[in-house]
PDB file of C-alpha atoms in Angstrom:
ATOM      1  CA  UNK O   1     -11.603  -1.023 -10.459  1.00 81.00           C
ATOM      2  CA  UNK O   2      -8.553  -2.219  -9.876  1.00 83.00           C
ATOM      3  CA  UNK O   3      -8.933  -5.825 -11.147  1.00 92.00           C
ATOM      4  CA  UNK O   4      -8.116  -7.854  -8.035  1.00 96.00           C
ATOM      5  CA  UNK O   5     -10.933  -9.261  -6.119  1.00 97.00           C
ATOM      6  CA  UNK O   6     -10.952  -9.551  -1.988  1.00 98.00           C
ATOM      7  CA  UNK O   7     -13.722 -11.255   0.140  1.00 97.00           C
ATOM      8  CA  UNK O   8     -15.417 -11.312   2.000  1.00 97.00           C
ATOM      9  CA  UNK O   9     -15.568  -7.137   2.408  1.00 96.00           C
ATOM     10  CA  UNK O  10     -16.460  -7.587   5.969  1.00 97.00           C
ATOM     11  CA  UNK O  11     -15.653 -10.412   8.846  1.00 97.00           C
ATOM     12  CA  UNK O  12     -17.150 -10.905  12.337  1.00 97.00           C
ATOM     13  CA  UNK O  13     -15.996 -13.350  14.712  1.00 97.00           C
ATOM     14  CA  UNK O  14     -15.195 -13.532  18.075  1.00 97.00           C
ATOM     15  CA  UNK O  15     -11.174 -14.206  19.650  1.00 97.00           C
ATOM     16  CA  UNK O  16     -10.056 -17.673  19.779  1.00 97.00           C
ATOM     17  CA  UNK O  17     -11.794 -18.068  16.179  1.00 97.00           C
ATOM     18  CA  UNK O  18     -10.167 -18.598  12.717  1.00 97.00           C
ATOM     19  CA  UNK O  19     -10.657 -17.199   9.511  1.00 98.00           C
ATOM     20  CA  UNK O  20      -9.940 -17.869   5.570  1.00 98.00           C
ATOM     21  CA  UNK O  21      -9.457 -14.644   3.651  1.00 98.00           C
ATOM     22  CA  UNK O  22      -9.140 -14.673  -0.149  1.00 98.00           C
ATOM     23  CA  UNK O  23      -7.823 -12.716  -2.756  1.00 98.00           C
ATOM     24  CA  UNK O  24      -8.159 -13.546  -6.597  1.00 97.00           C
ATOM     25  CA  UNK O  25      -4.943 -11.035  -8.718  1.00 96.00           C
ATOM     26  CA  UNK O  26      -5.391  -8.953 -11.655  1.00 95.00           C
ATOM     27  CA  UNK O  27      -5.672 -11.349 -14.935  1.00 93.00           C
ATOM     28  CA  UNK O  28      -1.846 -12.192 -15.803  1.00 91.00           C
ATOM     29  CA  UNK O  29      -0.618 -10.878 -12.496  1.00 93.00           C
ATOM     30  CA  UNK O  30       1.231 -14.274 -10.778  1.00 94.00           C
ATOM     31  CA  UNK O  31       2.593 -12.179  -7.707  1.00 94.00           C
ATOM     32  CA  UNK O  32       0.334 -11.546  -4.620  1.00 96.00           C
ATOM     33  CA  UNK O  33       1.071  -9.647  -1.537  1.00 96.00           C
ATOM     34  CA  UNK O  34      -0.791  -9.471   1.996  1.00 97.00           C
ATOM     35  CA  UNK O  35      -0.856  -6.199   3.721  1.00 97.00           C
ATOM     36  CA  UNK O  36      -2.482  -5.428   7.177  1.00 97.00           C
ATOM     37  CA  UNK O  37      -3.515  -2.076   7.970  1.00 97.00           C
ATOM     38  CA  UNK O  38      -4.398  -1.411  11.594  1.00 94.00           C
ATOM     39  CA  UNK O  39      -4.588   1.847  14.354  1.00 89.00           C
ATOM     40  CA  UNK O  40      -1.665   0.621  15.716  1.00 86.00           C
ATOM     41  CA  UNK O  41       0.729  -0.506  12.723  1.00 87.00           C
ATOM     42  CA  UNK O  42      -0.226   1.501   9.900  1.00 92.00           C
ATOM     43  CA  UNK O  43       0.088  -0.479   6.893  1.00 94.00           C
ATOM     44  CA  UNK O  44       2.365  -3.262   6.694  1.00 95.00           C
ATOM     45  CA  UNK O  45       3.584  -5.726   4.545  1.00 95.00           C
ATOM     46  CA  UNK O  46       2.592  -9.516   5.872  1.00 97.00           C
ATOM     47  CA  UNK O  47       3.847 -11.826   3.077  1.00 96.00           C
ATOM     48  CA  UNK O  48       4.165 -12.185  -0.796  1.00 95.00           C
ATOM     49  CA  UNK O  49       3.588 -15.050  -3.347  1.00 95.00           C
ATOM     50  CA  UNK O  50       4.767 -15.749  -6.472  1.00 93.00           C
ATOM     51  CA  UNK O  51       3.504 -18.496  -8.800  1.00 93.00           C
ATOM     52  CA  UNK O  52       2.615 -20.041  -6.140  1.00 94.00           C
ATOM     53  CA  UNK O  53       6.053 -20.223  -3.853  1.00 94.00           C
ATOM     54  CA  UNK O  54       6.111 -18.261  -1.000  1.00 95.00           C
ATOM     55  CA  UNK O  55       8.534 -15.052  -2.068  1.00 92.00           C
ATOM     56  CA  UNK O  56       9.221 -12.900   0.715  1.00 92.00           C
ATOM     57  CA  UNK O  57       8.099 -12.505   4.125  1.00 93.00           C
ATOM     58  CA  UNK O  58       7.233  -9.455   6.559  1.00 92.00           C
ATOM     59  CA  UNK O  59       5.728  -8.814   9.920  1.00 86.00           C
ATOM     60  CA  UNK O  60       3.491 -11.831   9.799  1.00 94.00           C
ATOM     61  CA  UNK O  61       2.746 -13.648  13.110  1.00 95.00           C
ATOM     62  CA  UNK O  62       3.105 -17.464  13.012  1.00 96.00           C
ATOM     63  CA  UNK O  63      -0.669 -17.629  14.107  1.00 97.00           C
ATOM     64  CA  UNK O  64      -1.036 -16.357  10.141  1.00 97.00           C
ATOM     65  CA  UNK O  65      -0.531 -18.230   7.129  1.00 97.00           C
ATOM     66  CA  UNK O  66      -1.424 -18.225   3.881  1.00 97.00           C
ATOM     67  CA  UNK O  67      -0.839 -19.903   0.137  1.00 97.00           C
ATOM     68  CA  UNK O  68      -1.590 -19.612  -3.207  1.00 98.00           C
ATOM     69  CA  UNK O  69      -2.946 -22.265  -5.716  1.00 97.00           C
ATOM     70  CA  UNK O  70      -2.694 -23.070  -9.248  1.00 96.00           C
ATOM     71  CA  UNK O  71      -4.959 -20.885 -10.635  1.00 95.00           C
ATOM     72  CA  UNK O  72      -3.250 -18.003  -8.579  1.00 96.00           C
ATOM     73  CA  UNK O  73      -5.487 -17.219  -6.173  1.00 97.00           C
ATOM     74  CA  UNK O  74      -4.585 -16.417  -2.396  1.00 98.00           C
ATOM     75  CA  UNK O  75      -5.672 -17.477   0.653  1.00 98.00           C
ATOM     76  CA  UNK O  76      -4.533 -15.684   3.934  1.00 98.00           C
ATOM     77  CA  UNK O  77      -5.479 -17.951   7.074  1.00 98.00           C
ATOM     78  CA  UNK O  78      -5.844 -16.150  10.575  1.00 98.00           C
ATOM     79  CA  UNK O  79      -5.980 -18.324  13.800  1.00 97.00           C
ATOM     80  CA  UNK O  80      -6.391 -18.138  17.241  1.00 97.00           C
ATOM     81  CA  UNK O  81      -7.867 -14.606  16.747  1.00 97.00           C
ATOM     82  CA  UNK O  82      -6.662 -12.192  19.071  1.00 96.00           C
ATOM     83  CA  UNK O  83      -8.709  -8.609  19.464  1.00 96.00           C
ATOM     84  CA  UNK O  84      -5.557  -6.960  18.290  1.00 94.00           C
ATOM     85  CA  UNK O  85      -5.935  -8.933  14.886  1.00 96.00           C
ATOM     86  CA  UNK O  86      -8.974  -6.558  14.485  1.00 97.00           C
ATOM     87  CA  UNK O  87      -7.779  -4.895  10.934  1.00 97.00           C
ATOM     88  CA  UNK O  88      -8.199  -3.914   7.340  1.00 97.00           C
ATOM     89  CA  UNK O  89      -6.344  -6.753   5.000  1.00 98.00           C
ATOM     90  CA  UNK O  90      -5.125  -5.816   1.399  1.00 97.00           C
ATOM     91  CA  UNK O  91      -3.731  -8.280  -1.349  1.00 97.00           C
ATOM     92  CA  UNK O  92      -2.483  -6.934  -3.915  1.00 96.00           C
ATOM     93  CA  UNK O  93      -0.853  -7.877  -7.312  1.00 94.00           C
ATOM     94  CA  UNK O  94       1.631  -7.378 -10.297  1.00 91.00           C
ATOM     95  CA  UNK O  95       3.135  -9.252 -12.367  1.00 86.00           C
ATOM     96  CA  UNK O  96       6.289 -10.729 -11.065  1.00 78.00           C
ATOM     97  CA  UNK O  97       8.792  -9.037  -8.249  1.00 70.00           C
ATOM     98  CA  UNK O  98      10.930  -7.661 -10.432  1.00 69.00           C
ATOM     99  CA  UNK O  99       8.352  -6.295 -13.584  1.00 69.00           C
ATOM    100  CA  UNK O 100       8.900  -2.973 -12.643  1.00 67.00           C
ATOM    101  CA  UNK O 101       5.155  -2.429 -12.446  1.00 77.00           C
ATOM    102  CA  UNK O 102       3.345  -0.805  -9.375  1.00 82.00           C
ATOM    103  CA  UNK O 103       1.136  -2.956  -7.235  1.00 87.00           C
ATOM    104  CA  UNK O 104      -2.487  -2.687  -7.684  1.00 90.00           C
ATOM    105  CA  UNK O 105      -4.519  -3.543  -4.658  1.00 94.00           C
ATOM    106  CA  UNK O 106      -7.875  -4.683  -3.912  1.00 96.00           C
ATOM    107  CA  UNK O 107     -10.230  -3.303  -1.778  1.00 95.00           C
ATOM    108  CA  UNK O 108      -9.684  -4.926   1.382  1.00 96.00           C
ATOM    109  CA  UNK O 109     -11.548  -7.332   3.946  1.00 98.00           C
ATOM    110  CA  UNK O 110     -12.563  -5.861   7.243  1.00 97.00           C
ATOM    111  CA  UNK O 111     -11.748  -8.241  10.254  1.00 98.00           C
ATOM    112  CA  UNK O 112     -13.285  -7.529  13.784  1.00 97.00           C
ATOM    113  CA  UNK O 113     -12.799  -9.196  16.350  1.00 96.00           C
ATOM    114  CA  UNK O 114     -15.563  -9.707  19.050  1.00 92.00           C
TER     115      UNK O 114
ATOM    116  CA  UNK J   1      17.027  -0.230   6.666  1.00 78.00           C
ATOM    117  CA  UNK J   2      13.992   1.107   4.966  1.00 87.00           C
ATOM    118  CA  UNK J   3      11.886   4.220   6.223  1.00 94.00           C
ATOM    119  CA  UNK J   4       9.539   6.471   5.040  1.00 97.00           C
ATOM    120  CA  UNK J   5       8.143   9.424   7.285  1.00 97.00           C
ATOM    121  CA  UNK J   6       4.801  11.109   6.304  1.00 98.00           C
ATOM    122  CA  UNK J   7       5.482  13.782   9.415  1.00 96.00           C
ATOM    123  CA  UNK J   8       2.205  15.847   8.744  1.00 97.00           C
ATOM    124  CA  UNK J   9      -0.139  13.248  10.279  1.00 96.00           C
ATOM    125  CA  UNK J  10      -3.143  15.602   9.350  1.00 97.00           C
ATOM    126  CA  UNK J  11      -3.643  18.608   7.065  1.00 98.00           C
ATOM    127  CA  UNK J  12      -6.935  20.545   6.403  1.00 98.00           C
ATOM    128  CA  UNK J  13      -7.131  23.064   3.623  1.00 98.00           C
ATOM    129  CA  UNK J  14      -9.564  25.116   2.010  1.00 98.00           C
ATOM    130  CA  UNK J  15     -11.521  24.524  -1.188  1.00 98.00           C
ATOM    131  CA  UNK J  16      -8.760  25.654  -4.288  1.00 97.00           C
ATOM    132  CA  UNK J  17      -6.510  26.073  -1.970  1.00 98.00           C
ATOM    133  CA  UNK J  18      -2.646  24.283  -2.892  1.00 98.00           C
ATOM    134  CA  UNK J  19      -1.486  21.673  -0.455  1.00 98.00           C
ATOM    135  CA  UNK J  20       2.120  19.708  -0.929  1.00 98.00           C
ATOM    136  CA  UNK J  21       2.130  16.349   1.304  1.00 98.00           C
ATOM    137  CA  UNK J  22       6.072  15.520   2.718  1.00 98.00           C
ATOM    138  CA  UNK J  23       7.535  12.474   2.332  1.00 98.00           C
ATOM    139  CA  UNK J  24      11.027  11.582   2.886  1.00 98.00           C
ATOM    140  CA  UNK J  25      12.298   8.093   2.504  1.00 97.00           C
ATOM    141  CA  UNK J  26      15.185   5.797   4.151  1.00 96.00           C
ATOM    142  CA  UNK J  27      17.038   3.428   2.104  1.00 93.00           C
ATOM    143  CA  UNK J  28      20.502   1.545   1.803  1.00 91.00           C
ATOM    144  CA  UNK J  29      20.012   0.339  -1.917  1.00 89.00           C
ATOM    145  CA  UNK J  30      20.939   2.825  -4.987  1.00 89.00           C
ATOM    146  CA  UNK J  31      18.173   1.747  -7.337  1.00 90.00           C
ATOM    147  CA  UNK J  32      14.709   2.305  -5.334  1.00 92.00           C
ATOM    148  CA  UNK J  33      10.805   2.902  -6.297  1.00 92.00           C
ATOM    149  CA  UNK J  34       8.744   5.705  -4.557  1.00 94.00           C
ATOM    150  CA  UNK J  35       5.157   5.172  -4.767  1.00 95.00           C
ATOM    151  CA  UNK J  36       1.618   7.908  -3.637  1.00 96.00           C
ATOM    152  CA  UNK J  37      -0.746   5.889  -3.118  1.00 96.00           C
ATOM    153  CA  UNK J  38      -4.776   7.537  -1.840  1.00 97.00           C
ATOM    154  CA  UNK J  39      -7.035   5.975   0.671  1.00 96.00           C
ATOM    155  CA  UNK J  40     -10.552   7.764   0.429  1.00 95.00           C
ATOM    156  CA  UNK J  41     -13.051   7.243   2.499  1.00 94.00           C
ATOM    157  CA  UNK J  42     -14.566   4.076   1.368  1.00 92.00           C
ATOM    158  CA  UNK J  43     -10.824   2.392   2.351  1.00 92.00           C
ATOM    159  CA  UNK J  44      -9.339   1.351  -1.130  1.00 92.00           C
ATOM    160  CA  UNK J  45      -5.887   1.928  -1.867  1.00 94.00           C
ATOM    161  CA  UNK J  46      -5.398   3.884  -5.218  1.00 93.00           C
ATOM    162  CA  UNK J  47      -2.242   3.894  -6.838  1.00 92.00           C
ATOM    163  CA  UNK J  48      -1.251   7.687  -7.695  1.00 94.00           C
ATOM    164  CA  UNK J  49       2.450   7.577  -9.148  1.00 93.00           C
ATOM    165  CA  UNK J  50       5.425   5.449  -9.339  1.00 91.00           C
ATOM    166  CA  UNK J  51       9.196   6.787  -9.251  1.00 91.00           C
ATOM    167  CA  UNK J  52      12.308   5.405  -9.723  1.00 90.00           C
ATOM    168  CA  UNK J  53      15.570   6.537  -7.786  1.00 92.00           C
ATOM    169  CA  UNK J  54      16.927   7.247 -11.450  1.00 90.00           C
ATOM    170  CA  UNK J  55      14.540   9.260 -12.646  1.00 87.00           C
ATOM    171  CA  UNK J  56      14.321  13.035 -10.780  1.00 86.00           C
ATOM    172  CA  UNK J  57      11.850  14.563 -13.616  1.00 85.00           C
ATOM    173  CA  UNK J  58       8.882  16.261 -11.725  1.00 87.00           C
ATOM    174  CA  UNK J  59       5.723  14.946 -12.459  1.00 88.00           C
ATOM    175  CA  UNK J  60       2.394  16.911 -13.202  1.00 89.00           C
ATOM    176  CA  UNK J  61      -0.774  15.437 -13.913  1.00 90.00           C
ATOM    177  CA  UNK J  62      -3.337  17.802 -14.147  1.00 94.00           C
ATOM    178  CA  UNK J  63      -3.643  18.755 -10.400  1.00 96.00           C
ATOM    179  CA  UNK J  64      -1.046  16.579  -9.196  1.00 96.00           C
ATOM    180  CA  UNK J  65       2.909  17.299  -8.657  1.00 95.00           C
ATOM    181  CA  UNK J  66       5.196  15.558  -7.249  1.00 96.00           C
ATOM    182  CA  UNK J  67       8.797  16.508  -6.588  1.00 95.00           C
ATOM    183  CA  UNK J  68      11.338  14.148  -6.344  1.00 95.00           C
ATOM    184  CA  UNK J  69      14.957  15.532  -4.930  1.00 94.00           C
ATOM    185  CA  UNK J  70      17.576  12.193  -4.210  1.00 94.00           C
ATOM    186  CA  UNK J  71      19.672  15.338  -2.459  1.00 93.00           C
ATOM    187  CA  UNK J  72      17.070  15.426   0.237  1.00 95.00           C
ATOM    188  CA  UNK J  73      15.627  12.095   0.063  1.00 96.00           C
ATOM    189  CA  UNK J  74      12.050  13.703  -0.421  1.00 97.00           C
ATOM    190  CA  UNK J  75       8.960  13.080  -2.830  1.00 97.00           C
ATOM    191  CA  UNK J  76       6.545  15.726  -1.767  1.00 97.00           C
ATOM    192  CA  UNK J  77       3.646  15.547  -3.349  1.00 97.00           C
ATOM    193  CA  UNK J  78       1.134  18.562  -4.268  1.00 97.00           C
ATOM    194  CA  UNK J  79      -2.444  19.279  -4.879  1.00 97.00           C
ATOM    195  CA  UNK J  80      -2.989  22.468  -6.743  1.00 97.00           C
ATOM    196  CA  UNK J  81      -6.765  24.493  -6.308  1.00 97.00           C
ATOM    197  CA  UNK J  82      -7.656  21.117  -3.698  1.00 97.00           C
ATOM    198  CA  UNK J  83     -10.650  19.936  -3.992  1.00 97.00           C
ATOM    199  CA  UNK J  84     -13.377  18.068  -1.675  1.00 97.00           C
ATOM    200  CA  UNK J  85     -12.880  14.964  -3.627  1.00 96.00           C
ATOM    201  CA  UNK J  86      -9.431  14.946  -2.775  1.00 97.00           C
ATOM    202  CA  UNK J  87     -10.150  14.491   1.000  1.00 98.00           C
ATOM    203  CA  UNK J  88      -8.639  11.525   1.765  1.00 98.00           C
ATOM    204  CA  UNK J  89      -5.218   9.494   3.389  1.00 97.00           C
ATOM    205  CA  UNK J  90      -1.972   9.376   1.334  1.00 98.00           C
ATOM    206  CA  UNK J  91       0.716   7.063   1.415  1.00 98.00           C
ATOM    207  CA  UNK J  92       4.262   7.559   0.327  1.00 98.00           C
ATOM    208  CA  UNK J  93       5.763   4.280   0.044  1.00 96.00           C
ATOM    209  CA  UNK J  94       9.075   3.049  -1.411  1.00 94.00           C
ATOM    210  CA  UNK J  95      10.353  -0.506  -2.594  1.00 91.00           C
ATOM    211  CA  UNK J  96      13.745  -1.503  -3.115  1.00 87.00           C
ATOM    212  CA  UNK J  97      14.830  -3.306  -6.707  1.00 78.00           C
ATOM    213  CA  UNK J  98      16.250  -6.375  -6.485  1.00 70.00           C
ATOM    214  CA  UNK J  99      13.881  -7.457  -3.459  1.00 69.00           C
ATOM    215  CA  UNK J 100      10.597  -8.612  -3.431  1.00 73.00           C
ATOM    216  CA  UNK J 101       8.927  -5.585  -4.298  1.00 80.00           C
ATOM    217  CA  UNK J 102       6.857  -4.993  -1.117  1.00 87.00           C
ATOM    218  CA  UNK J 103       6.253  -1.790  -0.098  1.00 92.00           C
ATOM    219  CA  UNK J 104       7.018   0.229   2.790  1.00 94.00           C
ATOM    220  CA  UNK J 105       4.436   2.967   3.846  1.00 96.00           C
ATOM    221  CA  UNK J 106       4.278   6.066   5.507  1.00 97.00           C
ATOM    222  CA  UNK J 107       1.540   6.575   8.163  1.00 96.00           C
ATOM    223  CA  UNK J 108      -0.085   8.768   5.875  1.00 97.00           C
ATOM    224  CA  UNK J 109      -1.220  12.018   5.898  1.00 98.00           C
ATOM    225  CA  UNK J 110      -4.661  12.686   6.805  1.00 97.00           C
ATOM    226  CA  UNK J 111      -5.750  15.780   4.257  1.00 98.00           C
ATOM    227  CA  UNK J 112      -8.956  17.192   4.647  1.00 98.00           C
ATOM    228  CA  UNK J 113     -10.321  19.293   2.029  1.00 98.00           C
ATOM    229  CA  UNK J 114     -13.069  22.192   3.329  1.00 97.00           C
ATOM    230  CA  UNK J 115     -15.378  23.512   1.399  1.00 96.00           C
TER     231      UNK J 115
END
């Protein structure tokens, strides 16, 4: 167990939709990163927050958004679904961009898209 | 720019046989972090090993090596006697210090372990 908590595990909806994904970091981590992992683009990095700026930012589409609250927890918003969205989604945590410590991720939400 | 090339997409080996995994990485900055990371089959991401671009020690851990050469810009990684357990997708990754720590992956390396 790796300490950071993703749901849901699984999503269903159908293109045009929008969905709320959430991710909760290991305890003292205040860094959180978004990942997608699909067929087509392997696993890439979407967008990283820390303390609750936005940090750094990768091959996320402006459809995508996401944020992170006071109590550290993420949400990564998806809109205007598209079939191509269709993906595994990873946060994953450490401590602070520069501590030096690995990443630990969660176990992913499942998105298909109808 | 950053790159990291996994270029055996898929491996199969027999039971306690030895497998290494490639991995050779692209990177302007001088101080760097090379990551394994193991997808099995129920999708998680484990974390396997972290490296720093000072630090060329191989690694064991019990069946695990990894080989780290700057000279060649590689981190292989090997399995010794494989197992079935160890069927699963690797990731090399690398982050650069002094960024924001994301990673960069491989496309993995699909290894599958026969029995």
């Amino acid at each position: 167990d790796s300490g950071v908590t993703q749901t849901p595990k699984h999503l269903i909806t159908a293109t045009g939709q929008r969905v709320t994904l959430r991710c909760s970091p290991r305890s003292g981590d205040l860094s959180v990163y978004w990942y997608q992992q699909s067929l087509d683009q392997g696993l890439q990095f979407l967008i990283q927050y820390y303390n609750g700026e936005e940090r750094a930012k990768g091959n996320i589409l402006e459809r995508f958004s996401a944020q992170q609250f006071p109590d550290l927890h993420s949400e990564l918003n998806l809109s205007s679904l598209e079939l191509g969205d269709s993906a595994l989604y990873f946060c994953a945590s450490d401590r602070a961009p520069d501590s030096n410590q690995p990443q630990h991720f969660g176990d992913g939400t499942r998105l298909s898209i109808l | 720019a950053q790159k990291v090339t996994q270029a055996q997409t898929e491996i199969s080996v027999v039971e306690k046989e030895d497998v290494t995994l490639d991995c050779v990485y692209e990177t302007r900055d001088t101080t760097y972090y090379l990551f394994w990371y193991k997808q099995p089959p129920s999708g998680e991401l484990v974390f396997l090993i972290r490296r720093n671009s000072f630090d060329e020690q191989n690694e064991i851990s019990g069946r695990y090596s990894w080989n780290f050469q700057k000279s060649t810009s590689s981190f292989n990684f090997t399995i010794t006697a494989s197992q079935v357990v160890d069927s699963a997708v690797y990731f090399c990754a690398l982050s650069e210090a002094g960024g924001a720590n994301n990673l960069f992956f491989g496309t993995g390396t699909r290894l599958t372990v026969i029995p």
